[in-house]
Coordinates of C-alpha atoms and ligand atoms in Angstrom, one line a residue:
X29 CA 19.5 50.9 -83.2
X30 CA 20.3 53.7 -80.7
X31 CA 17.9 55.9 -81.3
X32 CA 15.1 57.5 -79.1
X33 CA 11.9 57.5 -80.3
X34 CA 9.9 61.4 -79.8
X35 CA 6.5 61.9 -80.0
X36 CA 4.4 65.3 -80.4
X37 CA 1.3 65.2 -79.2
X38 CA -1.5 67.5 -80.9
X39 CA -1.4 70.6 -78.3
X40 CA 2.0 70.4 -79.0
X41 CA 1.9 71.3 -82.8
X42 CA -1.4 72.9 -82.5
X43 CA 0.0 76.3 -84.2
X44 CA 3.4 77.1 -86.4
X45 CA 5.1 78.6 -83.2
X46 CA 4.5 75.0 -81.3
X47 CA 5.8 73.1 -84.0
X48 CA 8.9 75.7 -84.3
X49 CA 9.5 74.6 -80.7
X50 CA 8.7 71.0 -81.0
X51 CA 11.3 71.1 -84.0
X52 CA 13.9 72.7 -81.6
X53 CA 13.8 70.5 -78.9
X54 CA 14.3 67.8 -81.2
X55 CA 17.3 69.3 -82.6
X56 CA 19.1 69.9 -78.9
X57 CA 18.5 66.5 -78.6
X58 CA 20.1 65.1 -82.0
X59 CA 22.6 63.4 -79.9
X60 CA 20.0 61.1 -78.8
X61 CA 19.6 60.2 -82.6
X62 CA 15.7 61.2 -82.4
X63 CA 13.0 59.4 -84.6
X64 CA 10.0 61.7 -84.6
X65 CA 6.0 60.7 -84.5
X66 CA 3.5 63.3 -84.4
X67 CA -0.2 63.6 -83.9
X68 CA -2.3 65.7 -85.8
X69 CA -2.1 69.3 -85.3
X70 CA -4.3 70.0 -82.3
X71 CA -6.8 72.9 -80.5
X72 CA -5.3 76.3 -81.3
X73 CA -7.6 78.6 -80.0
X74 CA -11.6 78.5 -79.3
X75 CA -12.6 78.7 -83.0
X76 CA -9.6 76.5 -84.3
X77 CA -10.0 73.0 -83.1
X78 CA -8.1 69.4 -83.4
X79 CA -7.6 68.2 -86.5
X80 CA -8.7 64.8 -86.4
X81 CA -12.1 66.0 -84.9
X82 CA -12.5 68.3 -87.8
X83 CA -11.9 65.3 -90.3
X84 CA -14.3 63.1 -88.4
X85 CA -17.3 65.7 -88.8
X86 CA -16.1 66.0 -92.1
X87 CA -16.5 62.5 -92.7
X88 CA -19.8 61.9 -91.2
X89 CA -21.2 65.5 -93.0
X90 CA -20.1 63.5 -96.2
X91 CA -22.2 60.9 -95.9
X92 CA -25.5 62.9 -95.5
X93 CA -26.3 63.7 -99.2
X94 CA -25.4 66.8 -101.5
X95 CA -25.7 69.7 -99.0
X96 CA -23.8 67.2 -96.5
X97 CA -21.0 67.4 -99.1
X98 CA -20.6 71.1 -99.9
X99 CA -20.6 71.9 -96.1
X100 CA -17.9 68.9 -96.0
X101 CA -15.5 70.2 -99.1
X102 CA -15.9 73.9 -97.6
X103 CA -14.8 72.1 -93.9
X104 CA -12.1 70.7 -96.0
X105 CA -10.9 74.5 -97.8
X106 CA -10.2 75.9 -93.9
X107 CA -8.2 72.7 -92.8
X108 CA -6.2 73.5 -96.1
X109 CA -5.9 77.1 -95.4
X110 CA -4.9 76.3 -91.8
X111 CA -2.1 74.2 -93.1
X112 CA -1.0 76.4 -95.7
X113 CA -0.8 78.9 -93.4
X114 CA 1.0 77.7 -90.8
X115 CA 3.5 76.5 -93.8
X116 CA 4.1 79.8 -94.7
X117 CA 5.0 81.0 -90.8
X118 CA 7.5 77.7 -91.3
X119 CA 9.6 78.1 -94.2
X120 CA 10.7 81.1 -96.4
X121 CA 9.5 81.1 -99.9
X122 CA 11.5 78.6 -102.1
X123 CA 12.0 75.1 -103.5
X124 CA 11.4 73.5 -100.1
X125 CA 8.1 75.3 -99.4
X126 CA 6.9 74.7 -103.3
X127 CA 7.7 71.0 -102.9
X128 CA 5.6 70.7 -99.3
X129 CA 2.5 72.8 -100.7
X130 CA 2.4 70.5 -103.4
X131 CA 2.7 67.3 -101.3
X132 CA -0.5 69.2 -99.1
X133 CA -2.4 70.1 -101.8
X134 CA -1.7 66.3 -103.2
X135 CA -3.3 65.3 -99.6
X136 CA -6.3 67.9 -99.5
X137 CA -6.9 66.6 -103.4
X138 CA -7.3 63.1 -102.5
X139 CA -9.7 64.1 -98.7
X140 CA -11.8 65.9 -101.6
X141 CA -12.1 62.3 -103.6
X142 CA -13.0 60.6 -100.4
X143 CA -15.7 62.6 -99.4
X144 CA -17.7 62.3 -102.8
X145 CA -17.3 59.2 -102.9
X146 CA -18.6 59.0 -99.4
X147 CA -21.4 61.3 -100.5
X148 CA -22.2 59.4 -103.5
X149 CA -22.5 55.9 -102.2
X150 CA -24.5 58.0 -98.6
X151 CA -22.5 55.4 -96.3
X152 CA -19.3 55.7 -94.0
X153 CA -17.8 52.1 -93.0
X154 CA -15.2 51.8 -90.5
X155 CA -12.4 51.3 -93.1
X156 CA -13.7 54.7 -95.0
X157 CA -13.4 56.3 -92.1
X158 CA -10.0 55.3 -91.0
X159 CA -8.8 56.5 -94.7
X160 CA -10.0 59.4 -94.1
X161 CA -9.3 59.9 -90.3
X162 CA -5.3 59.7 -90.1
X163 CA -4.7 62.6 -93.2
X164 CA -4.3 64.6 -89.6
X165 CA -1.0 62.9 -88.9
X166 CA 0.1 62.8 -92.7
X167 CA -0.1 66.6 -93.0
X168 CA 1.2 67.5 -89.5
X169 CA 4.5 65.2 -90.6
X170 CA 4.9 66.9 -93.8
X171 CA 5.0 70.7 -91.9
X172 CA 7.3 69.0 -89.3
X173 CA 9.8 67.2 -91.7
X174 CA 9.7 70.9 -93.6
X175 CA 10.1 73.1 -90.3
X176 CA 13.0 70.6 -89.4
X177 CA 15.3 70.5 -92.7
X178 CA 14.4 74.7 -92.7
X179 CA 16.4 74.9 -89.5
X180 CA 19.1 72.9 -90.7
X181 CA 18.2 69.5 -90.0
X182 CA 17.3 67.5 -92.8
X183 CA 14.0 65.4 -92.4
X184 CA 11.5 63.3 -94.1
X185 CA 7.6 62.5 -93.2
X186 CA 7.0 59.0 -93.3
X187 CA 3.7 57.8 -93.5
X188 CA 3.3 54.5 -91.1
X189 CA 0.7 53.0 -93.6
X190 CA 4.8 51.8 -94.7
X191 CA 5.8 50.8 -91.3
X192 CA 3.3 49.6 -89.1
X193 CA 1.9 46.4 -90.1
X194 CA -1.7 45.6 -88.6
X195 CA -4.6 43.6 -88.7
X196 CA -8.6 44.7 -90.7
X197 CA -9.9 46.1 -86.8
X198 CA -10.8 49.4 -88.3
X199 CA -10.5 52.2 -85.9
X200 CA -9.1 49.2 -83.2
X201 CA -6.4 47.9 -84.7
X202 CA -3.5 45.7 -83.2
X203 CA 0.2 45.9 -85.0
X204 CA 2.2 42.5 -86.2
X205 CA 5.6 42.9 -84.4
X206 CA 6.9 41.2 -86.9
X207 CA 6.2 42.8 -89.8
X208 CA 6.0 45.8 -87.9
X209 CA 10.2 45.5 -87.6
X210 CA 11.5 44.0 -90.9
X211 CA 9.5 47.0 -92.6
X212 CA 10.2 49.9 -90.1
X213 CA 14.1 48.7 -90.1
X214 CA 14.0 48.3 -93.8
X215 CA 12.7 51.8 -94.0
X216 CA 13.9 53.6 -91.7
X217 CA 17.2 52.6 -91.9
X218 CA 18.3 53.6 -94.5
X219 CA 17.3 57.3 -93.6
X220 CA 18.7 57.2 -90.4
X221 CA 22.4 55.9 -92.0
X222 CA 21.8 58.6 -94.8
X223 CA 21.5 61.4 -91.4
X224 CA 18.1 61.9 -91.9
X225 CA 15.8 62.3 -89.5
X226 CA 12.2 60.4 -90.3
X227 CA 8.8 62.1 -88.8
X228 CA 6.8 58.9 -88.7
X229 CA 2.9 59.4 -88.4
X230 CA 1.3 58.5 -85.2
X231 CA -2.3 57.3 -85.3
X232 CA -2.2 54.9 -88.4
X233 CA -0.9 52.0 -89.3
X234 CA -2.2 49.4 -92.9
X235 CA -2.8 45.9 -93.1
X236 CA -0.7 43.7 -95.0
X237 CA -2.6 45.0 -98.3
X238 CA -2.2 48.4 -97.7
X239 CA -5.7 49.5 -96.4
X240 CA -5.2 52.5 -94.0
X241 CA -6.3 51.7 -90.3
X242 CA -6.0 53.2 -87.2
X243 CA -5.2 52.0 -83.8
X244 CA -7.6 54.1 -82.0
X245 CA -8.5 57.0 -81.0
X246 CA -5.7 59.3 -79.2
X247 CA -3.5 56.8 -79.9
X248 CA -0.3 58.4 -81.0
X249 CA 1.8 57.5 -77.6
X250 CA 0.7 53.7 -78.7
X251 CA 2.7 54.3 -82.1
X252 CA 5.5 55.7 -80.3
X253 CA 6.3 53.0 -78.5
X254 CA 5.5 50.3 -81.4
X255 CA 8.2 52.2 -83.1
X256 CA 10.4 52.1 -80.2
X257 CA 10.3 48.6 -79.9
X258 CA 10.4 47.6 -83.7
X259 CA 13.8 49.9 -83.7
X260 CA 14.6 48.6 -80.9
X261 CA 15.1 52.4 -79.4
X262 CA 17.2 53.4 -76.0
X263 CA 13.8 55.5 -74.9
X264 CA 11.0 56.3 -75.7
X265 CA 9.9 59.9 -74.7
X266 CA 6.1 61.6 -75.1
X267 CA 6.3 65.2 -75.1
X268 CA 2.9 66.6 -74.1
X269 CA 1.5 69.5 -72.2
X270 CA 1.9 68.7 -68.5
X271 CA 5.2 67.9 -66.5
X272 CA 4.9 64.3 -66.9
X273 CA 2.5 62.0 -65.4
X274 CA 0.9 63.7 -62.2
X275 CA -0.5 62.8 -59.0
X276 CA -4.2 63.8 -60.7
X277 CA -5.6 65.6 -63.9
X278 CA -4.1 68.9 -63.0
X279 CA -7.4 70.6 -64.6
X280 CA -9.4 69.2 -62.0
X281 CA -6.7 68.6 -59.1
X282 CA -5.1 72.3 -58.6
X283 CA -2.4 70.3 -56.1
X284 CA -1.6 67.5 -58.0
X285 CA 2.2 67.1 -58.7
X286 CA 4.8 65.4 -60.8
X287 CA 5.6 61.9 -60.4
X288 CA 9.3 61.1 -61.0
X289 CA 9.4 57.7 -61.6
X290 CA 6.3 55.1 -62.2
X291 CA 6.4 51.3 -63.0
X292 CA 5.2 50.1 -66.4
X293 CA 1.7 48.4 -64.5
X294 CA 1.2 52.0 -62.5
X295 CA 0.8 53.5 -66.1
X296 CA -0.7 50.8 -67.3
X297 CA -3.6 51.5 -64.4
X298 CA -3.6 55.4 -64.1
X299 CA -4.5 54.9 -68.5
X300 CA -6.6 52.3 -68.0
X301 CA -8.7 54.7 -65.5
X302 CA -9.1 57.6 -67.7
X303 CA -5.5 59.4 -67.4
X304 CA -5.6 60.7 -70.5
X305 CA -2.2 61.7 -70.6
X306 CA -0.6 58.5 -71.6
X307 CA -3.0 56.1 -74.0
X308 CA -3.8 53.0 -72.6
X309 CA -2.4 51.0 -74.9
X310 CA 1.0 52.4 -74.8
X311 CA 2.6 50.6 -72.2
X312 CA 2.3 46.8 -73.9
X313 CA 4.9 47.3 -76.7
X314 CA 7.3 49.5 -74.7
X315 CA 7.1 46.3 -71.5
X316 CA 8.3 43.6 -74.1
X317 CA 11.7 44.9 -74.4
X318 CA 12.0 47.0 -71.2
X319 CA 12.4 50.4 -73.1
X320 CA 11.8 53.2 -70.4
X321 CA 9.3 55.8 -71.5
X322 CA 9.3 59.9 -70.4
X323 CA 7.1 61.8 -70.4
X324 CA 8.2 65.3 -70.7
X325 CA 6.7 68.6 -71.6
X326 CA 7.1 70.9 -74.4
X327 CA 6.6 73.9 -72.4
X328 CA 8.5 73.6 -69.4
X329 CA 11.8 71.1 -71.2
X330 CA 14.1 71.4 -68.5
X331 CA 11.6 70.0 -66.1
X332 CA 12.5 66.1 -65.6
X333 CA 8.8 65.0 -66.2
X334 CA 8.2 61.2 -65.5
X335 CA 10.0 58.5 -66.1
X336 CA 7.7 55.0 -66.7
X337 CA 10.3 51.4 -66.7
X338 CA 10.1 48.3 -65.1
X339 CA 10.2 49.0 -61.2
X340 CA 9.6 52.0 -59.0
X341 CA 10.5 53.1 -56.0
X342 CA 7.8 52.9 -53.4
X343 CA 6.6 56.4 -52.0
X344 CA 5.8 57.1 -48.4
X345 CA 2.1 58.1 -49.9
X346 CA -0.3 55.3 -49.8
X347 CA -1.8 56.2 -53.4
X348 CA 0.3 57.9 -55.7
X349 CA -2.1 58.8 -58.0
X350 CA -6.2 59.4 -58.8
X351 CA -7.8 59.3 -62.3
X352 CA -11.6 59.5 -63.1
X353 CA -13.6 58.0 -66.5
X354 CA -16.7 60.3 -67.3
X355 CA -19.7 58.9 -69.7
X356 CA -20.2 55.2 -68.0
X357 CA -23.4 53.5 -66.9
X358 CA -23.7 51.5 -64.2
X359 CA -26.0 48.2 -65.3
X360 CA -27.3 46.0 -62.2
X361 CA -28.5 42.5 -61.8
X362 CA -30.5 41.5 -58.6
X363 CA -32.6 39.1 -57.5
X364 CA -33.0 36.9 -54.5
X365 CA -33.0 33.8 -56.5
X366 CA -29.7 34.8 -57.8
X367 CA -28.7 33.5 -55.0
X368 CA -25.7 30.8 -54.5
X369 CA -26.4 29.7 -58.5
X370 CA -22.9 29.4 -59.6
X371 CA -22.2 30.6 -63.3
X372 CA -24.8 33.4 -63.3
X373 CA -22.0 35.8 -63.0
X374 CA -20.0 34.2 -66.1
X375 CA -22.8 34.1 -68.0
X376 CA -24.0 37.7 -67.9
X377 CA -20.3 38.8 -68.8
X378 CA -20.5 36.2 -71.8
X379 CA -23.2 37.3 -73.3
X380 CA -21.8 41.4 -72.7
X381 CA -18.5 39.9 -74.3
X382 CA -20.6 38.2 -77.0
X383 CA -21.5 41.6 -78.1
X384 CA -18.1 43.1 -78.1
X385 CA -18.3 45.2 -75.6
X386 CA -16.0 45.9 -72.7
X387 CA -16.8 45.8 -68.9
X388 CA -14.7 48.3 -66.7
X389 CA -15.1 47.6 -63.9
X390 CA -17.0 44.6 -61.8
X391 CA -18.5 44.6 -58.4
X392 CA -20.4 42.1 -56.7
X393 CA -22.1 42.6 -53.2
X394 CA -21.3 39.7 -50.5
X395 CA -24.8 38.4 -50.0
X396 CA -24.7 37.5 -53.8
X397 CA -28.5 38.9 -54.4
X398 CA -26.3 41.5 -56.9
X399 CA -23.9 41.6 -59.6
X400 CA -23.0 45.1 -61.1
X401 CA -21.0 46.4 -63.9
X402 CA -19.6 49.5 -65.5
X403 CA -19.2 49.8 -69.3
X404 CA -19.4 52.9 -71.5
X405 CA -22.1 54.6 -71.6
X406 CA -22.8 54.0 -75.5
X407 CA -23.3 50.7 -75.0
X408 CA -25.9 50.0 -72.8
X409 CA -28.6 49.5 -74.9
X410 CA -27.4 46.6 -76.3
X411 CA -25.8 45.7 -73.0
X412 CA -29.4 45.2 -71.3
X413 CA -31.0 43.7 -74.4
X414 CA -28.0 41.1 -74.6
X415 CA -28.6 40.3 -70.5
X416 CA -32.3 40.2 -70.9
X417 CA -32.3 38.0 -73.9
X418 CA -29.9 35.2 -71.7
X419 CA -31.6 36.0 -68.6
X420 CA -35.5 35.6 -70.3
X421 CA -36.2 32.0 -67.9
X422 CA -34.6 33.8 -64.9
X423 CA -36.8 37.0 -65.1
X424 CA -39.6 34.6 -65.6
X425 CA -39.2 32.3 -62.2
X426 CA -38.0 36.0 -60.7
X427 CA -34.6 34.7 -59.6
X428 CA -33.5 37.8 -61.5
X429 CA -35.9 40.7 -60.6
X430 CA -34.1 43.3 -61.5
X431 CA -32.0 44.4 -64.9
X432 CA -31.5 48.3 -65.0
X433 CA -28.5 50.8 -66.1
X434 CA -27.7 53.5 -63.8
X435 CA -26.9 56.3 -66.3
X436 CA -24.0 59.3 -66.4
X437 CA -21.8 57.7 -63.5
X438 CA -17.6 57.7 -63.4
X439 CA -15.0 55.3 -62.4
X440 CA -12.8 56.8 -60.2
X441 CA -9.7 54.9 -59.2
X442 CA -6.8 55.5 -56.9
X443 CA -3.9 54.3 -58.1
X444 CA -0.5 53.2 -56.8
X445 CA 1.8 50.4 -55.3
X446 CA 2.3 52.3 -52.1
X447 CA -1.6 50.4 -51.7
X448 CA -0.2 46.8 -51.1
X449 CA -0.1 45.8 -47.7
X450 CA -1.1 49.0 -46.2
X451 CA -3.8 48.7 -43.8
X452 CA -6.8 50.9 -43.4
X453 CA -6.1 52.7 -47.5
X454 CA -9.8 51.5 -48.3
X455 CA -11.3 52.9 -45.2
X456 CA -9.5 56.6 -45.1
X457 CA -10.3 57.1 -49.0
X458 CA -13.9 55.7 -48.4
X459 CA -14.3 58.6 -45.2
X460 CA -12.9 61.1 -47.5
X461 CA -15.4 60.7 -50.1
X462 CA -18.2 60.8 -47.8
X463 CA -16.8 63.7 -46.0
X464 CA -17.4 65.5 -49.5
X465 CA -20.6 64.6 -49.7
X466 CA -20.1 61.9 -52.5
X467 CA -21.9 58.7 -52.5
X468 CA -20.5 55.5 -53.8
X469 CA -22.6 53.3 -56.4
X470 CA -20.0 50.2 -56.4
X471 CA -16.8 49.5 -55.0
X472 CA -13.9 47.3 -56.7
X473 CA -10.8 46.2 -55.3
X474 CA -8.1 45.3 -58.4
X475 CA -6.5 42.1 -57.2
X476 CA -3.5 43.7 -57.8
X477 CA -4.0 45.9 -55.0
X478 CA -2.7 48.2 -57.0
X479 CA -6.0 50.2 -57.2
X480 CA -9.2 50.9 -55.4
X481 CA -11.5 51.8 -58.0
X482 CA -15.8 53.5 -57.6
X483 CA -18.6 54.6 -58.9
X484 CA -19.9 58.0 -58.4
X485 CA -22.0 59.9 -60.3
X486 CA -20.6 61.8 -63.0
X487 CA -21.1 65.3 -61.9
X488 CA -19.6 64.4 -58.4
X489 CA -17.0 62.3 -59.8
X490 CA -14.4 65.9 -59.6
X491 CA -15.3 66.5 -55.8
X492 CA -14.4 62.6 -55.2
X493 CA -11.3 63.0 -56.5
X494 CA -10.1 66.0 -55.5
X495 CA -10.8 64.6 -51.6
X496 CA -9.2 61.3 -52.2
X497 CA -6.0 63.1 -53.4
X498 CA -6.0 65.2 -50.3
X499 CA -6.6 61.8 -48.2
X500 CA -4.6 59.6 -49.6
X501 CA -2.0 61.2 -52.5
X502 CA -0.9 64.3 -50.2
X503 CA -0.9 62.9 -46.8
X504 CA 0.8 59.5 -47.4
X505 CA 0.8 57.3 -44.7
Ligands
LIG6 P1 -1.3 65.3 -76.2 O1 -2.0 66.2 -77.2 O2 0.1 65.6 -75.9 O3 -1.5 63.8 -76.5 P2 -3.3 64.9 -74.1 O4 -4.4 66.0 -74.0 O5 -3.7 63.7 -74.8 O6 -2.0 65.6 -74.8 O7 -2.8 64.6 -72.7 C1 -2.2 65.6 -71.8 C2 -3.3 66.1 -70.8 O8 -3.7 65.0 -70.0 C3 -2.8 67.1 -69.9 O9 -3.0 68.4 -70.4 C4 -3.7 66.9 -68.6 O10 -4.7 67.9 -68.5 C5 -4.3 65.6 -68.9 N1 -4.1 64.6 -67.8 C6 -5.0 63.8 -67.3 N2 -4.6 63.1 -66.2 C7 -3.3 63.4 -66.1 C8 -2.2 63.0 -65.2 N3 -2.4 62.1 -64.3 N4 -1.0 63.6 -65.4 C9 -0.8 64.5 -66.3 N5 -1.7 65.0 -67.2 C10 -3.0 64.4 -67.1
LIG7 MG1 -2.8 62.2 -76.0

């Protein structure tokens, strides 16, 4: 449809002046016929946090009884003061400003319903929460679509309960492509022909009924590109905080730098492991149709940032980038009589599948007498009661001797197509970690080749990093 898809993440629009800028960018690059998606309005200052977190505690408080609810409907008041405020920095008194305060106060009124019902019935299911969870987004489109048509640029907020089409995985769930496109085009449109510009809510999408969901957490940059392929948009770009995707999480990696250019399965990996600059479902929608993605920042616009689409050049470094994930356990089989028995492996990730949970990362020693996995850390209760419920004749006979979590470890992953072929990668990032002191739980190999990924534990997982950058992302090979 020629248009480029924009989205705001929350530090973005975290306070009026951010949005004011947000809304300028967008308007030097009207050319570009932008679609907008926003996040909820994000961390503004020590004492003012993200939105969305906000509503969650709200939420949960809800559920607790009556003193649960006043503390949540006073929790609600600020979040309602903090948007009216920040409308009032945006737009001069008038018919405009009346009209948005009464579409907030509309949103805040119905928040206030949700929580005593939550209260009343004491319980929170998924699909409550969702309801309640993306009125973040719906608010932060409504200051956005204001601040825009105030500077000259007329604009509407769009919730995507009317666009994105998805299926009942509450606070998981998947868009229909299909419907996804007959309703965004049918919606959209028509705006777009009228010359306005639609601020599309990130975050949430509604099943074919109509019952809010949301596709995950952080996951904005994944409705970004679902609207960029159901409008079939020229680019896709992800404003943020950083200049594009870097070589490492510059908080943690002072030297880390800008990546021009990286392929669509690069950012699929460097998400995948933690990155949390890009979520890691973002890359699937934007793949299908070969719609290049950039990510750009809104306080530095005139630097290039990254640019994510099919191929990418190769670099002379051997990695090109290194990403951690905090708050895993490491869980371990072992026992001689494990052996040579073929389908022990398959059958302990069964049963962890069986249970819905997800395995990060697998690695299994060579002599066989060992199989270990890394899943998050909130799951390992019922990880090792799932294992030693299949495993119950195993442990008895003692081929398995041994089921145990290794708690508070990281993944940490070096990422990069510079990798394949190149002799000697594993070894120089494997000396550079023990250099600094760090000792490896598990080692993976991606068969890919794309990454090397470890396990470390958590509080060394920073000090690994930073040494594998300066081994294998600065020196190159
Ligand atoms: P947004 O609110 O725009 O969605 P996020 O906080 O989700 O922003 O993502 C941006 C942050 O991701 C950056 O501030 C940076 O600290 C962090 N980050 C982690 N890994 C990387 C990386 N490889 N490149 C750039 N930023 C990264
Ligand atoms: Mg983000």
């Amino acid at each position: 449809m020629g248009v480029t898809v924009m989205k705001f993440g929350g530090t973005s629009l975290a306070t009026a002046g951010r949005i004011r800028d947000a809304a300028e960018l967008v308007r030097r690059y009207a050319a570009l016929r932008p679609v907008v998606v926003v996040s909820a309005m994000g961390k503004a200052s020590e004492s003012v946090g993200k939105v969305t977190d906000a509503l969650f505690s709200i939420a949960r408080e809800a559920r607790t009884g009556p003193r649960g609810r006043d503390a949540a409907l006073s929790a609600l008041a600020e979040l309602e003061a903090r948007h009216l405020s920040t409308l009032t920095e945006l737009v001069e008194r008038g018919p405009l400003a009346e009209g948005v305060q009464a579409a907030i106060a509309q949103r805040f009124s119905e928040l206030r319903d949700f929580c005593i019902g939550v209260s009343l019935l004491g319980e929170l299911s998924p699909r409550s929460l969702d309801a309640i969870a993306g009125y973040g987004e719906k608010l932060c489109s409504l200051l956005m679509a204001a601040m825009l048509t105030a500077l000259g640029t007329p604009a509407e907020a769009v919730s995507a309960e009317e666009l994105i089409v998805t299926d009942d995985r509450f606070q998981n769930a998947s868009p229909d492509m299909t419907a996804t496109t007959a309703r965004s085009r049918a919606r959209l449109g028509p705006l777009l022909e009228g010359g306005i510009l639609p601020v599309v809510t990130g975050y949430i999408g509604a099943t074919p009924e109509g019952v809010t969901t949301t596709l995950g957490r952080n996951a904005s940059d994944f409705s970004a590109t679902i609207m960029g392929a159901a409008l079939h948009a020229d680019e896709v770009w992800i404003w943020t905080d950083a200049d594009g995707v870097m070589s490492a999480d510059p908080r943690i990696v002072p030297t880390a730098r800008t990546l021009p250019e990286i392929s669509y399965v690069e950012a699929s990996e460097l998400a995948y492991f933690g990155s949390n600059v890009l979520h890691p479902r973002t890359i699937v929608p934007a793949v299908q149709l070969n719609i290049p993605l950039r990510i750009k920042n809104t306080l530095n616009p005139e630097h290039p940032g990254t640019l994510i689409s099919a191929e990418s050049p190769t670099s002379k470094h051997t990695a090109k980038a290194v990403t951690k994930i905090n708050g895993l356990s490491l869980v371990t089989l072992h026992g001689l009589g494990m052996l040579g028995v073929p389908g022990l492996a398959g059958r302990a990730f069964s049963a962890v599948a069986a249970e819905g949970i997800n395995i990060l990362m697998i690695s299994q020693s060579s002599s066989e007498s060992n199989i270990c996995f890394a899943i998050d850390q909130a799951d390992v209760e019922r990880t090792l009661r799932a294992l030693k419920a299949t495993f119950a004749l195993e442990m008895l006979h003692h081929d398995i001797d041994v089921i145990s979590a290794h708690h508070d470890v990281a993944i940490v992953a070096a990422v990069g197509r510079g990798m394949k072929g190149t002799p000697g990668v594993a070894g120089r990032v494997f000396a550079a970690v023990g250099q600094a002191g760090v000792n490896c739980l598990a080692i993976a190999q991606g068969s890919s080749e794309l990454n090397i990924s470890f396990v470390v534990e958590g509080g060394q997982a920073a000090d690994a990093m930073r040494a594998v950058h300066e081994a294998v992302v600065e020196e190159g090979a």
